[in-house]
Amino acid sequence: MPDTVRIETAKAETTTFREVMAEIIQRITEGPWGPGSLLPGEVELAEEFGVSRTTMNRALREVSELGFLDRKRKAGTRVRMAPIRQARFEMPLVRAEIEKTGAAYRYQLVSRDVILAPDWLRERMRLKARARVVHLLCLHFADGVAFQLEDRWINAQALPLATEQDFSAVGPNEWLVATVPFSEVEISFLAQAADAQMVAHLGHAPGDPVFCSERATWWQNAAVTLVTLAHRRGYRMTTRY
Amino acid sequence: MPDTVRIETAKAETTTFREVMAEIIQRITEGPWGPGSLLPGEVELAEEFGVSRTTMNRALREVSELGFLDRKRKAGTRVRMAPIRQARFEMPLVRAEIEKTGAAYRYQLVSRDVILAPDWLRERMRLKARARVVHLLCLHFADGVAFQLEDRWINAQALPLATEQDFSAVGPNEWLVATVPFSEVEISFLAQAADAQMVAHLGHAPGDPVFCSERATWWQNAAVTLVTLAHRRGYRMTTRY
DNA sequence: TAGTGGTCTAGACCACACA
DNA sequence: GTGTGGTCTAGACCACTAC
């Protein structure tokens, strides 16, 4: 009988690493593990929680990735003095972003040029002297209303195919993700004053603050593309957790 | 002899989940696994790579978290049509951000009021009618130059202690992280036109585009604080990977 | 209902970093 | 040196979900 009871209890006691995570976070935010304190070792904790070390390790690793803990071999696991606040944003294709709201998506090419890269761009994309680039200006509409203005530069040397594309039907973003991979990405968010293009296409007043995201990508140390996305008035980039 | 050789080979063949990840990503970006294609099951892949299913699972899970794969039970693992571009920003305390550059940090309280929450704030923070709040305006300097303007609201009902603090020496941010935990966070980035406060303290011209980050936090369904951080001219929030 | 990913376990070896 | 986290393995059961 005792055996049976123990087995049943054991079955009911199954603990997942998520439950362990929750308990750990609670001990950090409310309980005994204040900022800077040193946690017991994995083995000891695993015993206390009645889980395997593998499970305890995963729980600790994920709590650590949330920014609460600092883990070092030999030194042990320590609660961060100030938890690292992280903001994670998912940036889908404009098309997906618009269609998810139920609105109809429309794409329009505003202008297309193949030119010598200006100095600031050469520096920004680490291009060689006299490099040729494709410069595109595109609009993305949601239900007929301008949603986003895309100002894109493509390195023609790294991507000769781009000079042959006319981008009148398919946007450069969708063409690029299907055509070239990337090994290095740099993303920035910034506030910019509305310039003539934004005034003309997005309906801003001149000088209005515009939320822009900029993305530069490289593939095997060669610049691929640099794009600035100017968002509609009042746009916010938001995330929750 | 063959046995010895085999053992030595086995030892050298140790494959880590990171190597597996790299190979998977390469197959996605260059190799045979184009967008939308269905990957073999974990068991089969584990065999092919000569690793345990546990290791293969971890590799696939992490590649999936990078935004390349979409995993569903029974349906299998599929390459995303367009990889979800993610931007992850770490937002340390201003003090840490400034001191990391080698500059000297200084904090200054500009104003402090305890008032009834205005309507827009009640709605924004989900506060009750006639809720009292502490309103703070603070400045953060780097080497004597204004770096960031902090406009903060604290829910006095949830945090009566805040009405007693004078915040003249320690900034509310540092006080809060040491005092209250949070269970729900909402972070936004936005572009705003410089208002009188920003003009007076950050040196912007009126109407200048200002990059602002806004953070609202709750603890057990009670609003704790809402803060807007106005950044200095030309500030960019940047991340690489 | 059957196949796929999600997760747990027990045991083991190793690499790093501190003393 | 030595203790801590980092990782791998083999085997197992389970939960979701497409068919």
Coordinates of C-alpha atoms in Angstrom, one line a residue, chain B residues 6 17 27 61 97 108 112 115 130 139 146 152 175 178 189 193 195 203 210 214 217 238-241:
Chain B
R6 CA 36.3 3.9 -33.7
F17 CA 23.8 22.0 -30.7
R27 CA 20.5 24.9 -45.2
R61 CA 14.0 25.1 -30.9
E97 CA 24.1 53.4 -19.9
Q108 CA 18.5 66.1 -10.9
R112 CA 7.6 66.8 -7.9
I115 CA -2.1 65.3 -7.7
R130 CA -10.1 60.2 -8.2
L139 CA 17.0 65.0 -15.7
A146 CA 21.5 66.7 -20.4
R152 CA 7.1 59.8 -14.6
W175 CA 14.1 53.5 -6.2
A178 CA 14.6 48.2 -5.7
F189 CA 9.0 53.7 -28.9
A193 CA 7.5 66.9 -31.2
D195 CA 7.4 70.3 -26.0
G203 CA 18.1 71.8 -25.8
V210 CA 12.3 63.6 -30.3
E214 CA 7.5 54.9 -22.9
T217 CA 4.2 48.6 -15.6
T238 CA 20.2 50.3 -32.2
T239 CA 20.8 46.6 -32.1
R240 CA 22.9 44.2 -34.1
Y241 CA 22.9 40.5 -34.7

